[in-house]
Amino acid sequence: MANTLFTIAMLIVGLSFLLVTVRFLLGPSVVDRVVALDVLTISSIGLIVLLAHFLDRVIYVDVSIVYAILSFIGVIVIAKYLERSL
Amino acid sequence: MKIKAISIIFVILFAVWLILNNSVSIEYLISGAAIALLISFGFCKECAVFNDLRITPKAFIYTFIFLSVFLWELIKANFVMAKTVLSPSLPINPGIVRADTTLKSKMARLILANAITLTPGTFTIDIIGDTLYIHCVNVNIDDTEEYGKQAVRKFEKYLEVIYG
Amino acid sequence: MEHLKIAGAIITLIGSLFVLFAAIGLLRMPDIYNRIQAGTKASTLGSILTLLGIGLYHPDWLLKIMLLIVFIVISNPVSSHVLGRAAHFAGILPSEKTHTNKLKEDTLETPTTKEEKK
């Protein structure tokens, strides 16, 4: 029962990945693409933790913590670069 | 004041270390404490953000109230956003408004800006001087100043007590 | 115990729905500032609920997941704010529906003076 619900949740997150990728490809400006990338990384954190549940390995939660930190720094650096203050 | 900054950084780092290692054996405790102490001494000069934090019982109560108000607003924000996004006509009426803040502490302003960003239909774009520039999805055309003030006042009264 | 697991799964499902709303909002909104609003807000609560559901299912992971949630709540508004400012100073205009733009009135000169300083 619970595993079925988790599978449906994973499918919904995958569908939203596709929609955000459309915005990533369409995005008229660079900032649009970066926003799409930000949403992709935030939702992929949830996806990695879901994967940790399915494979039953706690180490993937650590992976998602590192991924969250790296993506945050990445977005800040790109935004600083776009602002011409880097 | 330096002792306070060092101890706050030390407690945060040590707690994160313990959670990440997920064990309380003696080697982890000693090495974690040593590393956390080293980092907190190294960074206490740069770290002025905790200087204004008040550690009193009243501040603790207000932190709790602030967190619950914030969580409620976050949930409300998401339902408003879901309703806006799913309605076929896309009922938005955006605008960027000014709002002045009376908070002086940098950390309090950071928390205020973050809280505004996560509440319904508002998002802080920039802070210049004492003025916050807030982008709103649905802004009242007649009284734009009042709209920004409401968004700020909601959190300011708690942060005034927690920070100086 | 079984009830807690089912509750965790349902919370995860609700969270994934919010992530989907974020994606739809990102596609439908007319300009960059509204896209940032839709994207960051819904994806914050969406990922918080997704993580919390799994934390309820595996109670021994809950502390690490709480750390992750605190980090997301702190970092997500900061990155959205920085992106909004970058969009403004890169000269991206809001859509025509935007009827009041106080920031543009006040900072019309700021980008040029910033460059002169350097």
Coordinates of C-alpha atoms in Angstrom, one line a residue:
Chain A
M1 CA 0.0 0.0 0.0
A2 CA 2.6 2.5 1.1
N3 CA 5.0 1.5 -1.6
T4 CA 2.3 2.0 -4.3
L5 CA 1.8 5.6 -3.0
F6 CA 5.5 6.2 -3.0
T7 CA 5.7 4.9 -6.6
I8 CA 2.8 7.3 -7.6
A9 CA 4.6 10.2 -5.9
M10 CA 7.8 9.3 -7.8
L11 CA 5.9 9.3 -11.1
I12 CA 4.3 12.7 -10.3
V13 CA 7.8 14.2 -9.5
G14 CA 9.0 12.7 -12.8
L15 CA 6.2 14.3 -14.7
S16 CA 7.0 17.7 -13.2
F17 CA 10.6 17.1 -14.2
L18 CA 9.4 16.9 -17.8
L19 CA 7.4 20.1 -17.5
V20 CA 10.3 22.0 -15.9
T21 CA 12.6 20.8 -18.7
V22 CA 10.2 22.3 -21.2
R23 CA 10.6 25.7 -19.4
F24 CA 14.4 25.1 -19.3
L25 CA 14.5 24.6 -23.1
L26 CA 12.0 27.4 -23.9
G27 CA 13.1 30.0 -21.4
P28 CA 13.5 33.3 -23.2
S29 CA 16.2 34.6 -20.9
V30 CA 19.1 33.1 -19.0
V31 CA 17.5 33.8 -15.6
D32 CA 14.4 31.8 -16.7
R33 CA 16.7 28.8 -17.3
V34 CA 18.4 29.2 -14.0
V35 CA 15.1 29.3 -12.2
A36 CA 14.1 26.1 -14.0
L37 CA 17.4 24.6 -12.9
D38 CA 16.8 25.6 -9.3
V39 CA 13.3 24.0 -9.3
L40 CA 14.9 20.9 -10.9
T41 CA 17.5 20.6 -8.2
I42 CA 15.1 21.2 -5.4
S43 CA 12.7 18.5 -6.6
S44 CA 15.5 16.1 -7.4
I45 CA 16.5 16.3 -3.7
G46 CA 13.1 14.8 -3.0
L47 CA 13.6 12.2 -5.8
I48 CA 17.0 11.1 -4.3
V49 CA 15.4 10.6 -0.9
L50 CA 12.6 8.6 -2.5
L51 CA 15.3 6.5 -4.2
A52 CA 16.9 6.0 -0.8
H53 CA 13.6 4.6 0.4
F54 CA 13.3 2.2 -2.5
L55 CA 16.9 1.0 -2.2
D56 CA 16.7 1.1 1.6
R57 CA 20.1 2.9 2.0
V58 CA 20.5 5.8 4.4
I59 CA 23.7 6.9 2.6
Y60 CA 21.6 8.5 -0.2
V61 CA 20.1 11.0 2.3
D62 CA 23.7 12.2 2.9
V63 CA 24.1 12.4 -0.9
S64 CA 21.1 14.6 -1.1
I65 CA 22.4 16.9 1.7
V66 CA 25.6 17.5 -0.3
Y67 CA 23.6 17.9 -3.5
A68 CA 21.4 20.6 -1.8
I69 CA 24.5 22.5 -0.6
L70 CA 26.2 22.3 -4.0
S71 CA 23.2 23.4 -6.0
F72 CA 22.5 26.3 -3.6
I73 CA 26.1 27.6 -4.1
G74 CA 25.8 27.0 -7.8
V75 CA 22.7 29.1 -8.2
I76 CA 24.2 31.9 -6.1
V77 CA 27.3 32.0 -8.2
I78 CA 25.4 32.0 -11.5
A79 CA 23.2 34.8 -10.2
K80 CA 26.2 36.8 -9.0
Y81 CA 27.8 36.4 -12.4
L82 CA 24.6 37.6 -14.2
E83 CA 24.6 40.6 -11.9
R84 CA 28.1 41.5 -13.1
S85 CA 29.4 41.5 -9.5
L86 CA 31.6 38.5 -9.6
Chain B
M1 CA 30.1 39.5 23.0
K2 CA 32.7 37.3 21.2
I3 CA 32.0 34.4 23.6
K4 CA 28.4 34.4 22.5
A5 CA 29.2 34.2 18.8
I6 CA 31.7 31.4 19.4
S7 CA 29.4 29.4 21.5
I8 CA 26.4 29.7 19.1
I9 CA 28.6 28.7 16.1
F10 CA 30.1 25.8 18.1
V11 CA 26.6 24.5 19.2
I12 CA 25.3 24.6 15.6
L13 CA 28.4 22.9 14.1
F14 CA 28.5 20.2 16.8
A15 CA 24.8 19.4 16.4
V16 CA 25.2 19.1 12.6
W17 CA 28.3 16.8 13.1
L18 CA 26.4 14.5 15.5
I19 CA 23.4 14.3 13.2
L20 CA 25.5 13.5 10.1
N21 CA 27.5 10.9 11.9
N22 CA 24.5 9.4 13.6
S23 CA 26.5 8.0 16.5
V24 CA 27.6 9.1 20.0
S25 CA 30.8 7.1 20.4
I26 CA 33.7 8.8 22.1
E27 CA 36.0 9.2 19.1
Y28 CA 33.3 11.0 17.1
L29 CA 32.5 13.3 20.1
I30 CA 36.1 14.3 20.6
S31 CA 37.0 14.9 16.9
G32 CA 33.7 16.7 16.3
A33 CA 34.2 19.0 19.3
A34 CA 37.8 19.7 18.3
I35 CA 36.9 20.6 14.6
A36 CA 33.8 22.7 15.7
L37 CA 36.0 24.6 18.2
L38 CA 38.6 25.3 15.6
I39 CA 36.1 26.6 13.0
S40 CA 34.2 28.7 15.5
F41 CA 37.4 30.4 16.7
G42 CA 38.5 30.9 13.1
F43 CA 35.3 32.5 12.0
C44 CA 34.1 34.5 15.1
K45 CA 35.7 37.7 13.8
E46 CA 33.8 37.7 10.6
C47 CA 30.6 36.4 12.1
A48 CA 28.7 39.4 13.4
V49 CA 25.3 38.0 12.5
F50 CA 24.6 36.4 15.9
N51 CA 25.6 39.5 17.9
D52 CA 22.1 40.9 18.0
L53 CA 20.4 37.7 19.0
R54 CA 18.8 37.9 22.5
I55 CA 18.8 34.8 24.6
T56 CA 16.0 35.5 27.1
P57 CA 12.9 33.4 27.9
K58 CA 10.7 36.0 26.1
A59 CA 12.8 35.7 22.9
F60 CA 12.4 31.9 23.0
I61 CA 8.6 32.2 23.3
Y62 CA 8.5 34.8 20.4
T63 CA 10.7 32.5 18.3
F64 CA 8.2 29.7 18.8
I65 CA 5.2 32.0 17.9
F66 CA 7.2 33.3 14.9
L67 CA 7.8 29.8 13.6
S68 CA 4.2 28.8 13.9
V69 CA 2.9 31.9 12.2
F70 CA 5.5 31.4 9.5
L71 CA 4.6 27.7 9.0
W72 CA 0.9 28.6 8.7
E73 CA 1.6 31.4 6.2
L74 CA 3.8 28.9 4.2
I75 CA 1.0 26.4 3.9
K76 CA -1.5 29.2 3.0
A77 CA 0.9 30.5 0.4
N78 CA 1.1 27.2 -1.3
F79 CA -2.7 26.7 -1.5
V80 CA -3.1 30.3 -2.9
M81 CA -0.3 29.6 -5.4
A82 CA -1.9 26.3 -6.4
K83 CA -5.3 27.9 -6.9
T84 CA -3.8 30.7 -9.0
V85 CA -1.8 28.3 -11.2
L86 CA -4.6 25.8 -11.8
S87 CA -7.3 28.3 -12.6
P88 CA -7.6 28.6 -16.4
S89 CA -7.7 32.4 -16.6
L90 CA -4.5 32.9 -14.5
P91 CA -5.9 35.7 -12.3
I92 CA -2.7 37.6 -11.5
N93 CA -2.2 41.3 -11.0
P94 CA 1.5 41.8 -10.3
G95 CA 3.4 44.8 -9.1
I96 CA 6.5 45.8 -7.2
V97 CA 5.8 47.8 -4.1
R98 CA 7.9 49.6 -1.5
A99 CA 7.8 48.8 2.2
D100 CA 9.9 50.4 5.0
T101 CA 11.3 48.3 7.9
T102 CA 12.2 49.5 11.3
L103 CA 14.5 46.6 12.0
K104 CA 18.2 47.6 12.4
S105 CA 19.9 44.2 12.8
K106 CA 21.2 42.6 9.6
M107 CA 20.2 39.1 10.6
A108 CA 16.7 40.2 11.5
R109 CA 16.4 41.8 8.1
L110 CA 17.6 38.6 6.4
I111 CA 15.0 36.6 8.3
L112 CA 12.3 39.1 7.5
A113 CA 13.1 39.0 3.8
N114 CA 13.2 35.2 3.7
A115 CA 9.8 35.0 5.6
I116 CA 8.2 37.5 3.2
T117 CA 9.5 35.4 0.2
L118 CA 7.8 32.3 1.5
T119 CA 4.4 33.9 2.3
P120 CA 1.4 34.3 0.0
G121 CA 2.1 36.2 -3.2
T122 CA 5.0 38.3 -2.0
F123 CA 8.7 38.0 -2.7
T124 CA 11.5 40.3 -1.7
I125 CA 13.6 41.5 -4.7
D126 CA 16.0 44.0 -3.1
I127 CA 16.7 45.9 0.1
I128 CA 18.1 49.4 -0.4
G129 CA 18.7 51.3 2.8
D130 CA 15.7 50.8 5.0
T131 CA 13.3 50.0 2.1
L132 CA 12.3 46.5 1.0
Y133 CA 11.1 46.1 -2.6
I134 CA 8.5 43.4 -2.7
H135 CA 7.1 41.8 -5.8
C136 CA 3.4 40.8 -5.3
V137 CA 1.3 38.5 -7.5
N138 CA -2.0 40.2 -6.6
V139 CA -1.6 43.8 -5.6
N140 CA -4.4 46.1 -4.7
I141 CA -4.3 48.9 -7.3
D142 CA -5.6 51.7 -5.0
D143 CA -3.3 51.3 -2.1
T144 CA 0.0 49.7 -3.0
E145 CA 1.9 51.1 0.0
E146 CA -0.5 49.6 2.4
Y147 CA -0.1 46.2 0.8
G148 CA 3.6 46.1 1.4
K149 CA 3.3 47.4 4.9
Q150 CA 0.9 44.6 5.8
A151 CA 3.3 42.0 4.5
V152 CA 6.2 43.5 6.6
R153 CA 4.2 44.2 9.8
K154 CA 3.1 40.5 10.0
F155 CA 6.6 39.3 10.9
E156 CA 8.3 42.5 12.1
K157 CA 6.6 42.6 15.5
Y158 CA 8.1 39.2 16.5
L159 CA 11.5 39.8 15.1
E160 CA 11.7 43.1 17.0
V161 CA 11.6 41.2 20.2
I162 CA 14.0 38.4 19.2
Y163 CA 16.6 40.7 17.8
G164 CA 17.5 44.1 19.2
Chain C
M1 CA 3.1 1.7 13.4
E2 CA 1.4 0.7 10.1
H3 CA -0.7 3.9 10.3
L4 CA 2.4 6.0 10.6
K5 CA 3.8 4.5 7.4
I6 CA 0.6 5.0 5.5
A7 CA 0.4 8.6 6.7
G8 CA 4.0 9.2 5.6
A9 CA 3.2 7.8 2.1
I10 CA 0.2 10.1 1.8
I11 CA 2.2 13.2 2.9
T12 CA 4.8 12.3 0.3
L13 CA 2.1 12.1 -2.3
I14 CA 0.8 15.5 -1.4
G15 CA 4.3 16.9 -1.5
S16 CA 4.8 15.5 -5.0
L17 CA 1.6 17.2 -6.1
F18 CA 2.9 20.5 -4.9
V19 CA 6.1 19.9 -6.9
L20 CA 3.8 19.3 -9.9
F21 CA 2.0 22.7 -9.2
A22 CA 5.4 24.4 -9.1
A23 CA 6.2 23.0 -12.6
I24 CA 2.8 24.0 -14.0
G25 CA 3.3 27.5 -12.5
L26 CA 6.7 27.7 -14.0
L27 CA 5.3 26.9 -17.4
R28 CA 2.2 29.2 -17.3
M29 CA 3.4 32.4 -15.6
P30 CA 3.9 35.3 -18.0
D31 CA 7.2 36.8 -16.7
I32 CA 10.3 35.9 -14.8
Y33 CA 9.3 37.4 -11.4
N34 CA 6.0 35.5 -11.3
R35 CA 7.9 32.4 -12.4
I36 CA 10.2 32.8 -9.5
Q37 CA 7.2 33.1 -7.1
A38 CA 5.5 30.0 -8.4
G39 CA 8.7 28.0 -8.7
T40 CA 10.2 28.6 -5.3
K41 CA 7.1 28.7 -3.1
A42 CA 5.5 25.5 -4.3
S43 CA 8.7 23.6 -4.6
T44 CA 9.7 24.5 -1.1
L45 CA 6.6 23.1 0.6
G46 CA 6.6 20.3 -2.0
S47 CA 10.1 19.1 -1.1
I48 CA 9.5 19.6 2.6
L49 CA 6.4 17.4 2.5
T50 CA 8.1 14.8 0.3
L51 CA 11.0 14.5 2.7
L52 CA 8.8 14.6 5.8
G53 CA 6.7 11.7 4.5
I54 CA 9.8 9.5 4.1
G55 CA 11.1 10.6 7.5
L56 CA 7.8 9.3 9.0
Y57 CA 8.2 6.1 7.1
H58 CA 11.7 5.6 8.4
P59 CA 11.8 7.1 11.9
D60 CA 15.6 6.5 12.2
W61 CA 16.3 8.7 9.3
L62 CA 14.2 11.6 10.7
L63 CA 17.1 13.6 12.2
K64 CA 19.1 13.8 8.9
I65 CA 15.9 14.6 7.0
M66 CA 15.1 17.4 9.5
L67 CA 18.6 18.8 8.8
L68 CA 17.9 18.7 5.1
I69 CA 14.5 20.5 5.6
V70 CA 16.1 23.3 7.7
F71 CA 18.7 23.8 5.0
I72 CA 16.1 24.0 2.3
V73 CA 13.9 26.5 4.2
I74 CA 17.0 28.7 4.8
S75 CA 18.5 28.4 1.3
N76 CA 15.6 28.4 -1.1
P77 CA 14.3 32.0 -0.4
V78 CA 17.8 33.3 -0.6
S79 CA 18.4 31.8 -4.0
S80 CA 15.1 33.1 -5.3
H81 CA 15.8 36.6 -4.0
V82 CA 19.3 36.6 -5.6
L83 CA 17.8 35.4 -8.9
G84 CA 15.1 38.1 -8.7
R85 CA 17.7 40.8 -8.2
A86 CA 19.9 39.4 -11.0
A87 CA 16.9 39.5 -13.3
H88 CA 16.2 43.1 -12.4
F89 CA 19.8 44.3 -12.8
A90 CA 20.2 42.3 -16.0
G91 CA 17.5 44.6 -17.3
I92 CA 14.7 42.0 -17.7
L93 CA 11.4 43.9 -17.6
P94 CA 8.3 42.6 -15.9
S95 CA 5.3 41.6 -18.1
E96 CA 2.8 44.2 -19.3
K97 CA 0.3 43.2 -16.6
T98 CA 2.6 44.7 -14.0
H99 CA 1.1 48.0 -13.2
T100 CA 3.4 49.4 -10.6
N101 CA 7.1 49.1 -10.5
K102 CA 8.6 51.1 -7.6
L103 CA 12.0 49.4 -7.9
K104 CA 12.5 50.6 -11.4
E105 CA 11.5 54.2 -10.5
D106 CA 14.0 54.2 -7.6
T107 CA 17.0 52.4 -9.2
L108 CA 16.9 53.7 -12.7
E109 CA 20.5 54.9 -12.3
T110 CA 21.9 52.2 -10.1
P111 CA 23.3 49.8 -12.7
T112 CA 25.3 52.5 -14.4
T113 CA 26.7 54.0 -11.2
K114 CA 27.7 50.6 -10.1
E115 CA 29.9 50.1 -13.1
E116 CA 31.4 53.6 -12.8
K117 CA 32.6 52.7 -9.3
K118 CA 34.7 49.9 -10.6

